[in-house]
PDB file of C-alpha atoms in Angstrom:
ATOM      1  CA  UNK A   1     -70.142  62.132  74.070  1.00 59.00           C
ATOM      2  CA  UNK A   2     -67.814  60.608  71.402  1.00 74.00           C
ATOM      3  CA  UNK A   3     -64.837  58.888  72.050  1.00 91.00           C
ATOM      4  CA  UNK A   4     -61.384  58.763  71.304  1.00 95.00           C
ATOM      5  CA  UNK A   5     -61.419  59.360  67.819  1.00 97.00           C
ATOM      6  CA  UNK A   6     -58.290  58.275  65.306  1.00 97.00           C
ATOM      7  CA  UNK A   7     -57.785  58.357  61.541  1.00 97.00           C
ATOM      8  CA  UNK A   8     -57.237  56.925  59.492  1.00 97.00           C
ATOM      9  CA  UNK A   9     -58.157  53.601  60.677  1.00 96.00           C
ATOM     10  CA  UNK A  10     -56.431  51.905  58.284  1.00 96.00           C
ATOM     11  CA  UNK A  11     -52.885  52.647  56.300  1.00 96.00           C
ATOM     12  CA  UNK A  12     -50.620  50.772  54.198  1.00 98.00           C
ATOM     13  CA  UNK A  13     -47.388  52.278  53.512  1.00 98.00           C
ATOM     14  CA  UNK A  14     -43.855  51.364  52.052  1.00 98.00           C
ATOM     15  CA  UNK A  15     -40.369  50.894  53.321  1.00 98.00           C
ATOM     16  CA  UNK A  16     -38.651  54.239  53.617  1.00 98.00           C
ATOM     17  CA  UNK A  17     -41.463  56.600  53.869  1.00 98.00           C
ATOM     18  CA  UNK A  18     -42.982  58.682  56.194  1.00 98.00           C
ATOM     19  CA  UNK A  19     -46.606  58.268  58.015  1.00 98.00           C
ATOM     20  CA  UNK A  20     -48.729  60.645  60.216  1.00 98.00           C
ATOM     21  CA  UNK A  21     -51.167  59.840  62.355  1.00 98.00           C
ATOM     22  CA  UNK A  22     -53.987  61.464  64.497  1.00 98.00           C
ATOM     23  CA  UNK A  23     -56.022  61.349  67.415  1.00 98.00           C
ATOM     24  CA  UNK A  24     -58.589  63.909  68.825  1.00 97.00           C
ATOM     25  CA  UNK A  25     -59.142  62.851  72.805  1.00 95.00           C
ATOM     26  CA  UNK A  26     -62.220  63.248  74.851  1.00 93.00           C
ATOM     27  CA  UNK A  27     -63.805  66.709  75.275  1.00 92.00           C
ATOM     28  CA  UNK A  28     -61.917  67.837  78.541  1.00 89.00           C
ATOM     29  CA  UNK A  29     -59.334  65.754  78.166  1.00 90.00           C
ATOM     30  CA  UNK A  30     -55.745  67.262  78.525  1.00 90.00           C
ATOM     31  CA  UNK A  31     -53.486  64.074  78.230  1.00 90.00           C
ATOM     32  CA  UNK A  32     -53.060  62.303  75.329  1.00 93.00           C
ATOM     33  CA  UNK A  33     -50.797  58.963  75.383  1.00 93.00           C
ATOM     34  CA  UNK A  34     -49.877  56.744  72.307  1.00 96.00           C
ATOM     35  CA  UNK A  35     -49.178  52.809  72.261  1.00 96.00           C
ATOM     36  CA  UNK A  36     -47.555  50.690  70.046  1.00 97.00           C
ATOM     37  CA  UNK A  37     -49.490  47.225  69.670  1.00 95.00           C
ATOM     38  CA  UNK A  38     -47.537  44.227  67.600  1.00 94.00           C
ATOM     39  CA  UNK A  39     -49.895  41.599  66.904  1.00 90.00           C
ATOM     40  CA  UNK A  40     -50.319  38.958  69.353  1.00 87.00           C
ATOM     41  CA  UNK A  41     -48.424  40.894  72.070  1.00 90.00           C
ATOM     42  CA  UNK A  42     -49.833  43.898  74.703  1.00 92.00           C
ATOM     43  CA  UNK A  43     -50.147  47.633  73.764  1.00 93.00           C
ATOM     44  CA  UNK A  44     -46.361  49.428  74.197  1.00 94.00           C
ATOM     45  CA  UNK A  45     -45.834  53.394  75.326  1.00 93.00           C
ATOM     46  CA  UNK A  46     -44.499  55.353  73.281  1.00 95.00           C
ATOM     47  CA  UNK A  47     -45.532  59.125  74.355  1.00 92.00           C
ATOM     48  CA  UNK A  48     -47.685  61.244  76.662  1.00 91.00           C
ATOM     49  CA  UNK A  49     -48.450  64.681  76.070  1.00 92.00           C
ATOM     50  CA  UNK A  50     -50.377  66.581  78.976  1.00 89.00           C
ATOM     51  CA  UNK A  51     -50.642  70.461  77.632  1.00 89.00           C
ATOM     52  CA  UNK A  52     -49.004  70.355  75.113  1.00 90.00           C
ATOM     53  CA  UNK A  53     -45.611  68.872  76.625  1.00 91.00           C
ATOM     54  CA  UNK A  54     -44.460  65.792  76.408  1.00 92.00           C
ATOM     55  CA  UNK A  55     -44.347  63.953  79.887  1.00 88.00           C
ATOM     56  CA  UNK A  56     -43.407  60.749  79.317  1.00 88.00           C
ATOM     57  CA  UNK A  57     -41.281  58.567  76.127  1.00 92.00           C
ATOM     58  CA  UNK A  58     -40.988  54.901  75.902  1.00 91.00           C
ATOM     59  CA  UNK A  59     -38.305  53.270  74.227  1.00 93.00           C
ATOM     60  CA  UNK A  60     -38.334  53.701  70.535  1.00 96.00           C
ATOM     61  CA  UNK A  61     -35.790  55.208  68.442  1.00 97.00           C
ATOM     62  CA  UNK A  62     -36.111  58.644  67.260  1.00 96.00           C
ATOM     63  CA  UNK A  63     -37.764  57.781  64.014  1.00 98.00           C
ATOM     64  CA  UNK A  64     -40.722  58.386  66.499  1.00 98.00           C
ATOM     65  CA  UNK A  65     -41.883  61.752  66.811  1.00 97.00           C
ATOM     66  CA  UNK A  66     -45.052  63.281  68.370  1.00 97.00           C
ATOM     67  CA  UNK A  67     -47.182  66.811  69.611  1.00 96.00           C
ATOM     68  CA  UNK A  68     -50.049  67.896  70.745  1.00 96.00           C
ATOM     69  CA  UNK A  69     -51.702  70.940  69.609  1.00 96.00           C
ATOM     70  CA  UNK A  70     -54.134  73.988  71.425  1.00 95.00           C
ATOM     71  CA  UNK A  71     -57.047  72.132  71.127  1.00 94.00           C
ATOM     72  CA  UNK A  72     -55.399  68.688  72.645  1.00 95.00           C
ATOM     73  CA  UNK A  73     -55.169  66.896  69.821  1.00 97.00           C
ATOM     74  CA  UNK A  74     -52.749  64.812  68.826  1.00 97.00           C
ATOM     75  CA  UNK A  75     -50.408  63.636  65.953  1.00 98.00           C
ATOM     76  CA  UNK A  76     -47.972  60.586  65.702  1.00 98.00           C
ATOM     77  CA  UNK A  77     -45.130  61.072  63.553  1.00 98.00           C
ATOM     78  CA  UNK A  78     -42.769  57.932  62.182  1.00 98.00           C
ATOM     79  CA  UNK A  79     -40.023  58.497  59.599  1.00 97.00           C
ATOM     80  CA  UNK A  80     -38.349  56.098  57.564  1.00 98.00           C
ATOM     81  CA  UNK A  81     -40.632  53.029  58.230  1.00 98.00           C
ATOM     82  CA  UNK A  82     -39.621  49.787  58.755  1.00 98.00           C
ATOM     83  CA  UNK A  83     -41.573  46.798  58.091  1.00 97.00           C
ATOM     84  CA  UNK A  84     -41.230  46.056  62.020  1.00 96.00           C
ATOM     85  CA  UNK A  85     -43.481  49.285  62.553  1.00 98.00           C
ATOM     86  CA  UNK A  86     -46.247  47.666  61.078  1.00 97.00           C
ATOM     87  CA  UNK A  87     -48.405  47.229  63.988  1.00 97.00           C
ATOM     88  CA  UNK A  88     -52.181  48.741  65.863  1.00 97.00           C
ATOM     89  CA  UNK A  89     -51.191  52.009  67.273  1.00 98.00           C
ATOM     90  CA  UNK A  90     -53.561  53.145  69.813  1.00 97.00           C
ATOM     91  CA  UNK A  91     -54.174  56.462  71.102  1.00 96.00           C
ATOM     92  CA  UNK A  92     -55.397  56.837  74.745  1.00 93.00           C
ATOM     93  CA  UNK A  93     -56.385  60.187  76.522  1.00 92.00           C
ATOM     94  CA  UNK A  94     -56.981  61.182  80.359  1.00 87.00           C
ATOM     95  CA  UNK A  95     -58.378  64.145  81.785  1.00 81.00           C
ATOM     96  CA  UNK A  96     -55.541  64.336  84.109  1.00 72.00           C
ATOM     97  CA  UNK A  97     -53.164  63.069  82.414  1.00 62.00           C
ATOM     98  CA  UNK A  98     -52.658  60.112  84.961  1.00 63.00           C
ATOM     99  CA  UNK A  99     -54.228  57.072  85.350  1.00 60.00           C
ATOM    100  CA  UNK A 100     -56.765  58.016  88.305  1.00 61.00           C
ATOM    101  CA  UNK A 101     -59.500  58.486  86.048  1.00 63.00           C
ATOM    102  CA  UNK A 102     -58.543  55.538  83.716  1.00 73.00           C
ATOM    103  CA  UNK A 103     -57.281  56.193  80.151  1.00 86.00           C
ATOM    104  CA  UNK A 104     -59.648  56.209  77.284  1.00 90.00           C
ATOM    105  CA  UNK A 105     -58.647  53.977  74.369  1.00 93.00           C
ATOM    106  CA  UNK A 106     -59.742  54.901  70.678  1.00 95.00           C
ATOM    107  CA  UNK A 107     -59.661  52.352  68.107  1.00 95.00           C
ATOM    108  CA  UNK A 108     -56.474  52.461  66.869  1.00 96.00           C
ATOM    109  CA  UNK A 109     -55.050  52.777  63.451  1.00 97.00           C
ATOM    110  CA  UNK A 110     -53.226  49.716  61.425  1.00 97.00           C
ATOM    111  CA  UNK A 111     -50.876  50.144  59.781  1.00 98.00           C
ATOM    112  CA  UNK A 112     -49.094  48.466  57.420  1.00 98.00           C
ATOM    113  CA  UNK A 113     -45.464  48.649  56.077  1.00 98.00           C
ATOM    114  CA  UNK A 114     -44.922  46.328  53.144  1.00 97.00           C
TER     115      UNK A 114
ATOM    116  CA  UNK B   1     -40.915  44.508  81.432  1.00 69.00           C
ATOM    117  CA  UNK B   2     -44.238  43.967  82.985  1.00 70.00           C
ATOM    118  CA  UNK B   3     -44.713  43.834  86.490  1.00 87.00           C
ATOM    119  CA  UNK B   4     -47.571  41.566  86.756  1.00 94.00           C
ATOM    120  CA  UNK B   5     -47.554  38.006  85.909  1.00 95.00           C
ATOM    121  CA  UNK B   6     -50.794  36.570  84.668  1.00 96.00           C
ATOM    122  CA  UNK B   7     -52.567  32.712  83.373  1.00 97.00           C
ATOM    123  CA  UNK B   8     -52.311  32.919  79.286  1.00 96.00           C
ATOM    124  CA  UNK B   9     -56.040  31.696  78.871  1.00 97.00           C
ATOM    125  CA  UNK B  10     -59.033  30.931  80.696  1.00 97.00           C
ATOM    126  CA  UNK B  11     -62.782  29.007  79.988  1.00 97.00           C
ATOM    127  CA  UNK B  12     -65.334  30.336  81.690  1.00 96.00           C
ATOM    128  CA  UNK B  13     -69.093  29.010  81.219  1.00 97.00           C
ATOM    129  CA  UNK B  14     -71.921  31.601  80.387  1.00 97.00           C
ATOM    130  CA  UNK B  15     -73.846  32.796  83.545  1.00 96.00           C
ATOM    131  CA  UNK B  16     -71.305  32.251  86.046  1.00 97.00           C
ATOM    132  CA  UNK B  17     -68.793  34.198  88.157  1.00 97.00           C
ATOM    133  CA  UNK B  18     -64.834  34.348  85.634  1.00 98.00           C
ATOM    134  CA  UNK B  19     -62.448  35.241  88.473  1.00 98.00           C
ATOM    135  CA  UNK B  20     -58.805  36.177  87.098  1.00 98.00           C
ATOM    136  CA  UNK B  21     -55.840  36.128  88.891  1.00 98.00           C
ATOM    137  CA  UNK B  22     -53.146  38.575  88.883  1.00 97.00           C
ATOM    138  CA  UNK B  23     -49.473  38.334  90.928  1.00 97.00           C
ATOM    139  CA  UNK B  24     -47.916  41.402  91.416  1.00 95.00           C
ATOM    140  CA  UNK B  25     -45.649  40.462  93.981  1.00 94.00           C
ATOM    141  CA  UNK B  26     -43.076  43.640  93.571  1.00 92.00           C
ATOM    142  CA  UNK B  27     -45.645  46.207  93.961  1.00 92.00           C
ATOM    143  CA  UNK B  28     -44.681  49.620  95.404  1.00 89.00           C
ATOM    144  CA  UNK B  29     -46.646  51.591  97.738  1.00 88.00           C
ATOM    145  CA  UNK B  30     -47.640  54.026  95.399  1.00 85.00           C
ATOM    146  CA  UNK B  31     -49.227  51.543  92.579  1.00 88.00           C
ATOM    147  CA  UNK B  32     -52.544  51.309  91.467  1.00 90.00           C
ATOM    148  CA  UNK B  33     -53.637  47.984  90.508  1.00 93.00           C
ATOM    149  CA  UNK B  34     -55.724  48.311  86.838  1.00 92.00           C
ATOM    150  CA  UNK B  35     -57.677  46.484  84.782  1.00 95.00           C
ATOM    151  CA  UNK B  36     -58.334  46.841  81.579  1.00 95.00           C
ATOM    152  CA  UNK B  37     -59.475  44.193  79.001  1.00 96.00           C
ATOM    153  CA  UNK B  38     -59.506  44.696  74.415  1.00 96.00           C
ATOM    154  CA  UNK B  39     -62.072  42.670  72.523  1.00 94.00           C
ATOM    155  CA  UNK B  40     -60.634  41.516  69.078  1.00 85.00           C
ATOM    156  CA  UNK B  41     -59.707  44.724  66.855  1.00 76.00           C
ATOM    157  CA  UNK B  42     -60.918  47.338  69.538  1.00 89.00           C
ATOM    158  CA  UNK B  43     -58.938  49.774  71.686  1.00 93.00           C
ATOM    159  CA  UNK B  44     -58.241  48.252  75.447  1.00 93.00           C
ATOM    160  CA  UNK B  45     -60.930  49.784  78.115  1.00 93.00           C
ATOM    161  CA  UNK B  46     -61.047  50.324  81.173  1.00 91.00           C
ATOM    162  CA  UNK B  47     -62.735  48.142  83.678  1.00 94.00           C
ATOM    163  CA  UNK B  48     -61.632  49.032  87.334  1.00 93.00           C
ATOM    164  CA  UNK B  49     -58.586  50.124  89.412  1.00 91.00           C
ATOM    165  CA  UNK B  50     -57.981  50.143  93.153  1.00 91.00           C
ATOM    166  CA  UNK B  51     -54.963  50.539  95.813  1.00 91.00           C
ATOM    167  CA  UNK B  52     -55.791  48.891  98.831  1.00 91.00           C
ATOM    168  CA  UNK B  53     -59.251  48.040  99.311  1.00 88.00           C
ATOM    169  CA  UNK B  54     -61.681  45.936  97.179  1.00 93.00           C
ATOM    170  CA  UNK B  55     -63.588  48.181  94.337  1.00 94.00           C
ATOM    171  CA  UNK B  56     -67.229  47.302  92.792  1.00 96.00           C
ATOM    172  CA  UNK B  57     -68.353  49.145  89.617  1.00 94.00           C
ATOM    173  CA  UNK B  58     -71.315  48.184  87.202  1.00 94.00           C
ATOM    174  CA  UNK B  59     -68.566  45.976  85.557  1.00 93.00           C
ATOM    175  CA  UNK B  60     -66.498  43.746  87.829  1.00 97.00           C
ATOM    176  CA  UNK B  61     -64.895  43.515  91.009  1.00 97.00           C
ATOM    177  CA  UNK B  62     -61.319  44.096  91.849  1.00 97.00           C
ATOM    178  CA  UNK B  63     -60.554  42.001  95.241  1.00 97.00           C
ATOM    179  CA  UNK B  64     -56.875  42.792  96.537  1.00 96.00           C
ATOM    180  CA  UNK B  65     -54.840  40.862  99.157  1.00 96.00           C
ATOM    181  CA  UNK B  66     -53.903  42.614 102.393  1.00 95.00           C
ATOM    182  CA  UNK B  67     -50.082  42.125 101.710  1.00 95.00           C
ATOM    183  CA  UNK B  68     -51.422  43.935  97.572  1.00 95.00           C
ATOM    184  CA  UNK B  69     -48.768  41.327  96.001  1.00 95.00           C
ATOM    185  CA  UNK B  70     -52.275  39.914  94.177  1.00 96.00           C
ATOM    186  CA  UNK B  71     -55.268  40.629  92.924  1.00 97.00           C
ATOM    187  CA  UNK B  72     -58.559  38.985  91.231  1.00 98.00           C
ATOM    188  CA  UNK B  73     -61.023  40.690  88.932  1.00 98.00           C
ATOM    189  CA  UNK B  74     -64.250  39.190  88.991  1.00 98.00           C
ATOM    190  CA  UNK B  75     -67.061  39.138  86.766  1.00 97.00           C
ATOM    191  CA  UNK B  76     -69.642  38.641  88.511  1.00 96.00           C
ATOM    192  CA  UNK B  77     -71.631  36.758  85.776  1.00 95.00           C
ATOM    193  CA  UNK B  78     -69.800  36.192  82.588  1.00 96.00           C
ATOM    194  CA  UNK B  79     -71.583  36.966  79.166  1.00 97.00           C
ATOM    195  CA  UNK B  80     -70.437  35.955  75.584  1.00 97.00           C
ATOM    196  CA  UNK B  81     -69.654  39.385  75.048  1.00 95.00           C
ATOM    197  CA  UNK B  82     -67.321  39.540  78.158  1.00 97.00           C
ATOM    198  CA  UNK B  83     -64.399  37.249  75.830  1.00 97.00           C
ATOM    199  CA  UNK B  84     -61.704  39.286  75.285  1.00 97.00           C
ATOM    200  CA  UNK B  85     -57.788  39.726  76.952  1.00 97.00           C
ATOM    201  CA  UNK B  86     -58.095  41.077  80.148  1.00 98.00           C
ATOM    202  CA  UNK B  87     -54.835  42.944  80.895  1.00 96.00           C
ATOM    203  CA  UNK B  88     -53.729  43.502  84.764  1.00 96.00           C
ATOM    204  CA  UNK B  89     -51.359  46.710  85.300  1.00 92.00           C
ATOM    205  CA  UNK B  90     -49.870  47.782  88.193  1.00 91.00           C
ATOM    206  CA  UNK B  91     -48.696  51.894  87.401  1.00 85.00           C
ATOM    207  CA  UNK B  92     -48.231  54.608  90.094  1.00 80.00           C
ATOM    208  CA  UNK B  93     -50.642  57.978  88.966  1.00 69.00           C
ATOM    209  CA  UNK B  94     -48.267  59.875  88.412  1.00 67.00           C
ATOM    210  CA  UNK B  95     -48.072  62.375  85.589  1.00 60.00           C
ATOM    211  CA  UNK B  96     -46.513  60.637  82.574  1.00 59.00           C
ATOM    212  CA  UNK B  97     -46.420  57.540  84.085  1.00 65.00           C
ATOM    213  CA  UNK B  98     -47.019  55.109  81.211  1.00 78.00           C
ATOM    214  CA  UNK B  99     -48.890  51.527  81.476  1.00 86.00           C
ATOM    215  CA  UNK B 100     -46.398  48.352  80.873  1.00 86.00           C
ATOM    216  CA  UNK B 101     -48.881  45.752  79.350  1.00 89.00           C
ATOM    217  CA  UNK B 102     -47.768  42.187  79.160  1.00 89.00           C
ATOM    218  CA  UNK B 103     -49.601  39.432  77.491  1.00 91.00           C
ATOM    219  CA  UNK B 104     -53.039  39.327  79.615  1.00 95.00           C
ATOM    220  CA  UNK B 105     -55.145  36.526  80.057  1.00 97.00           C
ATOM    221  CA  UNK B 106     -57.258  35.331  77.308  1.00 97.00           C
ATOM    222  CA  UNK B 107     -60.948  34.870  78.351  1.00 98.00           C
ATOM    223  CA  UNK B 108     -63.331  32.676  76.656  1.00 97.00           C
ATOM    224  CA  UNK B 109     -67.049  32.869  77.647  1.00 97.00           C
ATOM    225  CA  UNK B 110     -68.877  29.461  76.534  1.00 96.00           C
ATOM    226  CA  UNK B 111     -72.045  29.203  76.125  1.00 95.00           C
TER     227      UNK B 111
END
């Protein structure tokens, strides 16, 4: 069965523009979370979806914008980017859309704002 | 902030037993205890979680004290391939109920 799957896997963007990012979760998998990682430091939450609504927001500003779609799949929106987004950002999905199962982890994208 | 406090770094020698402490001395009744552990450039994954009593899988064991304020995740016998952080998390399952990660514990497998 594949994975977590995310794309691009790698993305470098400038100040002041706009970057979209996507993650397709695990066949069966309703919930699809997404994480901030800075290097150096531990993944940080910054959605969950679970059909199609978002459960859960962590605390980043509202340059930070995400959905789900039908099929479960997700995208990660962030607006006006700031050098300090430039970071892994990890997609992780759950069948449940808690953490009974364990969360899946794709790859991640990198991204970087210069 | 995370609730789990854990060592920065650890050696552990190829072929034996890494055992790694976690305190998670404010845990609720209602929190899982995970384990999950990222090799360099790779997504975290999952390696065990448990409430109360000890849990075995094909990858480690998860031994937690009666009183659940700590925890140790063993592997039973270490490989290169088992260097990586290893991140402890304690998070009730509840529906979007995200996972604080702090800093982990840095593994190192030496041959």
């Amino acid at each position: 069965d594949a994975g977590v799957t995310q794309s691009p896997t790698h993305l470098i963007k400038t100040r002041g523009q706009h970057v979209t990012l996507r993650c397709s979760p695990i066949s069966g998998h309703k919930s699809v979370s997404w994480y901030q990682q800075v290097l150096g430091q531990g993944p940080q939450f910054i959605f969950q979806y679970y059909e199609k609504e978002e459960r859960g927001r962590g605390n980043f500003p509202d340059r930070f914008s995400a959905r789900q779609f039908p099929n479960y799949s997700s995208e990660l929106n962030v607006n006006a980017l700031l050098l300090g987004d430039s970071a892994l950002y990890l997609c992780a999905s759950s069948r449940t859309g808690t953490g009974n199962y364990g969360y899946t982890f794709g790859s991640g994208t990198r991204l970087t704002v210069v | 902030d995370a609730k789990t406090t854990q060592p920065p770094s650890m050696d552990c020698a190829e072929g034996r037993a890494a055992n790694l402490p976690c305190n998670h001395s404010t845990i609720s009744g209602n929190e899982y205890v995970y384990w999950y552990r990222q090799i360099h450039s790779q997504g975290p994954q999952y390696i065990i979680h448990g409430l109360k009593n000890n849990e075995t899988n094909e990858m480690a064991s998860l031994i937690i004290t009666e009183d659940r304020k700590s925890s140790t995740l063993i592997l039973p016998h270490a490989t290169l391939r088992d260097t990586a952080v290893y991140y402890c998390i304690v998070s009730p399952d509840n529906y979007g109920q995200n996972f604080v990660f702090g800093p982990g514990t840095r593994l190192s497998v030496l041959p």
